[in-house]
PDB file of C-alpha atoms in Angstrom:
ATOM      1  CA  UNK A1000     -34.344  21.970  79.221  1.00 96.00           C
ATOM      2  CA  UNK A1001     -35.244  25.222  81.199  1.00 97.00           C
ATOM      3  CA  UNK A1002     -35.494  28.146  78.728  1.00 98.00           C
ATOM      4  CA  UNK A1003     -35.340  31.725  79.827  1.00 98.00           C
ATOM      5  CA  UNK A1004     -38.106  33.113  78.496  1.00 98.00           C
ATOM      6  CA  UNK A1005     -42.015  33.108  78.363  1.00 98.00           C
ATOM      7  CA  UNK A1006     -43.863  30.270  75.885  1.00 98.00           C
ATOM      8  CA  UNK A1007     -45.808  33.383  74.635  1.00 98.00           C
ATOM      9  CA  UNK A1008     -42.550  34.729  73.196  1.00 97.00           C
ATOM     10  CA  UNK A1009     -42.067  31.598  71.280  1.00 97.00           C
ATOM     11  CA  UNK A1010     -45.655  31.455  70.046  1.00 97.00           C
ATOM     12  CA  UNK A1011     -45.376  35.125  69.087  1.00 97.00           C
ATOM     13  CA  UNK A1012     -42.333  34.569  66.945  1.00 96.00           C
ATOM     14  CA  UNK A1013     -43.630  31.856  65.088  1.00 96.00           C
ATOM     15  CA  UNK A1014     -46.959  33.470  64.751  1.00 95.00           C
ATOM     16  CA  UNK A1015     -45.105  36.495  63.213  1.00 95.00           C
ATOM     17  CA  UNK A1016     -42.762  34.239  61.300  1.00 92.00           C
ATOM     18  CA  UNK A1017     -44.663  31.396  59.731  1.00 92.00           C
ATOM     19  CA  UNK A1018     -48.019  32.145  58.486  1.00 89.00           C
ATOM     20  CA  UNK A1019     -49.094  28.564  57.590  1.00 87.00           C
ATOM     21  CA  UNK A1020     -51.688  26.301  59.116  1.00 86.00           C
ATOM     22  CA  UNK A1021     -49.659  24.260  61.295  1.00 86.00           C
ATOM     23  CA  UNK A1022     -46.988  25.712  64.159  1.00 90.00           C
ATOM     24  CA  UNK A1023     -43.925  23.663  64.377  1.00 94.00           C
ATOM     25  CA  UNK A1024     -44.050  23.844  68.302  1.00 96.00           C
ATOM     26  CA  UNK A1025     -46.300  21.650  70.342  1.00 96.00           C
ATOM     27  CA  UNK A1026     -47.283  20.983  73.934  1.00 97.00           C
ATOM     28  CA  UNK A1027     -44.990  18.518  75.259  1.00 97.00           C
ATOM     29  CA  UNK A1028     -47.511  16.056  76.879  1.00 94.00           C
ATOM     30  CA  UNK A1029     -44.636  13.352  76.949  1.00 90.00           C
ATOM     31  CA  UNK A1030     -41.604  14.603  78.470  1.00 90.00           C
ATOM     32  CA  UNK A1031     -40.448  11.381  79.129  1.00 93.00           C
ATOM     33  CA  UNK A1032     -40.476  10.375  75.939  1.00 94.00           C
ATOM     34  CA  UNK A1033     -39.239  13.481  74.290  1.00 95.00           C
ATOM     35  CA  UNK A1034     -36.177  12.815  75.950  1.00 97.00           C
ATOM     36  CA  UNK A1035     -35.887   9.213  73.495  1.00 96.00           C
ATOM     37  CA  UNK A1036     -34.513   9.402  70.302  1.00 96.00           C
ATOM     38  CA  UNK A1037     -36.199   6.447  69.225  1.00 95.00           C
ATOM     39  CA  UNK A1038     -39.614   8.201  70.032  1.00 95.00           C
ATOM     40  CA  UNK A1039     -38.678  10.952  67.749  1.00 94.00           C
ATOM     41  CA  UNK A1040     -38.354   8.437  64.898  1.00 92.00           C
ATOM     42  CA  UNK A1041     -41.072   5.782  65.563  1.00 89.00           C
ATOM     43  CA  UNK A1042     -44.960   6.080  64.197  1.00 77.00           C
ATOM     44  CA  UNK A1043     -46.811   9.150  63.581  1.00 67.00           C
ATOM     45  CA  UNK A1044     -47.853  10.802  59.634  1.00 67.00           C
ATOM     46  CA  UNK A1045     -44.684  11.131  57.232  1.00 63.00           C
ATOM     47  CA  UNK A1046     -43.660  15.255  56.429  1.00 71.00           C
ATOM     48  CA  UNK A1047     -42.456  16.628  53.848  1.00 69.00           C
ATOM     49  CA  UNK A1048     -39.788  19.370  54.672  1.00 68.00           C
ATOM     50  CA  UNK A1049     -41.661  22.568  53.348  1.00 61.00           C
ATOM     51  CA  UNK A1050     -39.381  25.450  52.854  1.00 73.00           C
ATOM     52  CA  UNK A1051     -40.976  28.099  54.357  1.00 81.00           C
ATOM     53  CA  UNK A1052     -42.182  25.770  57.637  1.00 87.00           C
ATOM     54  CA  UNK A1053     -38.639  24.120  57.926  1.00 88.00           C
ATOM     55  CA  UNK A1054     -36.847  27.516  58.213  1.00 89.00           C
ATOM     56  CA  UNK A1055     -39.064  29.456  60.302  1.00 92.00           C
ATOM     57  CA  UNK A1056     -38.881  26.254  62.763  1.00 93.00           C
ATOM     58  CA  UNK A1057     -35.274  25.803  62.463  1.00 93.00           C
ATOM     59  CA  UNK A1058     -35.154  30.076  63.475  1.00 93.00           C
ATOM     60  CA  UNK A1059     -37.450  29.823  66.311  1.00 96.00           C
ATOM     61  CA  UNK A1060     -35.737  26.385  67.809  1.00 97.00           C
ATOM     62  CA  UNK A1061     -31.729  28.253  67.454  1.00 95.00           C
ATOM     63  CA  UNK A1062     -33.587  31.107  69.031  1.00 97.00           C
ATOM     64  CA  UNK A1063     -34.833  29.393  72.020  1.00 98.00           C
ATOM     65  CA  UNK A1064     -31.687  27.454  72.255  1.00 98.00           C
ATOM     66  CA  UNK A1065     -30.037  30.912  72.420  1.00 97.00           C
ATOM     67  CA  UNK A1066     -32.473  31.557  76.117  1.00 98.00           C
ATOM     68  CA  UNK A1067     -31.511  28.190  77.686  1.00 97.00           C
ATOM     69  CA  UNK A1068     -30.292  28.081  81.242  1.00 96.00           C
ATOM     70  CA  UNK A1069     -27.209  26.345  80.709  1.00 92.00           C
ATOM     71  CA  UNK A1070     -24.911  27.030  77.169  1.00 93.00           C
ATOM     72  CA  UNK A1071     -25.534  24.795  74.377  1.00 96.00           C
ATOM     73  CA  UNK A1072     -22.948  24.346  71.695  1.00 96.00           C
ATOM     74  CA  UNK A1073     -23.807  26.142  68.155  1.00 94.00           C
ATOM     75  CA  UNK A1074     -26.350  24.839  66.182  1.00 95.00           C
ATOM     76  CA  UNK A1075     -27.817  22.672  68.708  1.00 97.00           C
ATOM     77  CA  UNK A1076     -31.776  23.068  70.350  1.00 98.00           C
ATOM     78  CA  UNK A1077     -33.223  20.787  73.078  1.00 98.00           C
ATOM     79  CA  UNK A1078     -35.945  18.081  72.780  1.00 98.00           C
ATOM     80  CA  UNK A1079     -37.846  19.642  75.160  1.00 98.00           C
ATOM     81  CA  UNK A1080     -38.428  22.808  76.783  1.00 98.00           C
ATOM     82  CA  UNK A1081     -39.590  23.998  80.069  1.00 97.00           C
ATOM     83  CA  UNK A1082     -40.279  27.851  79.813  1.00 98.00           C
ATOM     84  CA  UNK A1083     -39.859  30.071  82.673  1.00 98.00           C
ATOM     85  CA  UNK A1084     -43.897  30.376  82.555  1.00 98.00           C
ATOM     86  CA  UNK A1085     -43.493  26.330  83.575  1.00 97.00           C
ATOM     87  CA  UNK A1086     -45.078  25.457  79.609  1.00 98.00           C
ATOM     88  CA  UNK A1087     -43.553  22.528  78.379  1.00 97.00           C
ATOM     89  CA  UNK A1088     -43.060  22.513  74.724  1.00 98.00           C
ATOM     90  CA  UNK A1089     -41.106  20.534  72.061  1.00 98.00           C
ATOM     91  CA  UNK A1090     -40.296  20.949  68.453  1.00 97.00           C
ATOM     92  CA  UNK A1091     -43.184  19.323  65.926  1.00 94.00           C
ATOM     93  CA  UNK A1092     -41.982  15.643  66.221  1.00 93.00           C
ATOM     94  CA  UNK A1093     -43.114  15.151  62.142  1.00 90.00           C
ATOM     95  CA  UNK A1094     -40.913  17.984  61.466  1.00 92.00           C
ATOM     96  CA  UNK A1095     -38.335  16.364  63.166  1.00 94.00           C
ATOM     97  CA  UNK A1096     -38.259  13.032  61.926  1.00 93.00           C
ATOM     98  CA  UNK A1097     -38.616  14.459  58.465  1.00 90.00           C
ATOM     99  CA  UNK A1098     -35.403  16.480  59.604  1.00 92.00           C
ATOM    100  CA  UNK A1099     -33.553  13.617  60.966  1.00 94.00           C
ATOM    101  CA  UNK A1100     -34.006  11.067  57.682  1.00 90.00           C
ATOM    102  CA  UNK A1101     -32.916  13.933  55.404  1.00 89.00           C
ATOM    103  CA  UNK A1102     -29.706  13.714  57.954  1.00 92.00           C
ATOM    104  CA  UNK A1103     -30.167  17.678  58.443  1.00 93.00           C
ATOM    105  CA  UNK A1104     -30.451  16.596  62.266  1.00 96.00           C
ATOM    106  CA  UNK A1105     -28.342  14.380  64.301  1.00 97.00           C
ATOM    107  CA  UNK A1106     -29.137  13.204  68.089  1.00 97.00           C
ATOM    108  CA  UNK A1107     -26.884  15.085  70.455  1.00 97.00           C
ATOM    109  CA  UNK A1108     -26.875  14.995  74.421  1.00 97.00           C
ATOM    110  CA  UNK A1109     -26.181  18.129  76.288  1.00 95.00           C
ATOM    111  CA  UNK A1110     -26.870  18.437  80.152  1.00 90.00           C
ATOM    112  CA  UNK A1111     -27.934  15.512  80.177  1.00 94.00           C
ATOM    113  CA  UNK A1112     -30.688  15.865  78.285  1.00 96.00           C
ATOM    114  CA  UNK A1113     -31.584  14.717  74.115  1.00 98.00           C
ATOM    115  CA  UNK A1114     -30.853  17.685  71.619  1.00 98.00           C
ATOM    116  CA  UNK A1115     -30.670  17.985  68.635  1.00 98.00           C
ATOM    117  CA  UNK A1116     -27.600  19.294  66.141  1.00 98.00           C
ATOM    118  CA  UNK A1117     -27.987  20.334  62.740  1.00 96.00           C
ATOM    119  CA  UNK A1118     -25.481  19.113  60.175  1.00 96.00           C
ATOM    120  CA  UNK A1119     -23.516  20.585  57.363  1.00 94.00           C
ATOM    121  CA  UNK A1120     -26.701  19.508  55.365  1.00 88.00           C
ATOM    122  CA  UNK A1121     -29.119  21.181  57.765  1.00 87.00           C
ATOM    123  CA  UNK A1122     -27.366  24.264  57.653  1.00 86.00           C
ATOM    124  CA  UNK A1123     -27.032  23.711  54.338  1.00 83.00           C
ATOM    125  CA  UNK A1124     -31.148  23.470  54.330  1.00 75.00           C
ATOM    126  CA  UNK A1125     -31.732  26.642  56.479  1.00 74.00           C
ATOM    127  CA  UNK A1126     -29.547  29.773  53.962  1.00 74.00           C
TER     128      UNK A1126
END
């Protein structure tokens, strides 16, 4: 989904937010995938949902939700997104699956395209 604003905001917020080792944004390399939920959930290492990792992600992902082009409902972030620098980015697919079997995330489309919403529970995870 097109986001209104640079990749090196989103880096720089994370950066300032989460001091750990590993970013909860990556390069999308697969956009067509991204877009499948059942990509989301297939292979890759199991995550736990750190505290500190989990809730700086969650922030950064409602705040780039909050730049899309079109209006996403609350609580809701793309699979994917396509900065006005022309990055692509996604959220940290282990973060996500970790977020998806602890049913703080549910699959959502908006525009056409895969989202995701959080849940009572997710909300629940991120106060």
């Amino acid at each position: 989904m097109h986001i209104n604003m640079a990749s090196s905001e989103a880096l720089r917020i994370i950066e300032s937010d989460y001091t750990g080792p590993s970013k909860p944004i990556s390069i999308n390399r697969t956009p067509t995938e991204a877009q499948r939920i059942d990509w989301w959930t297939s292979e890759g290492k199991a995550e736990s949902i750190a505290q500190d990792r989990k809730r700086s992600a969650l922030r950064l992902y409602q705040h780039i939700a909050s730049q899309a082009a079109n209006d996403l409902p609350a609580n809701t972030f793309p699979a994917a997104f396509f900065f006005s620098d022309q990055a692509h980015y996604r959220p940290d697919k282990g973060l996500i699956k970790a977020l998806i079997r602890a049913s703080a995330l549910e699959a959502c489309h908006c525009e056409g395209e895969l989202c995701f919403r959080l849940t009572d529970a997710g909300t629940y995870l991120l106060s």
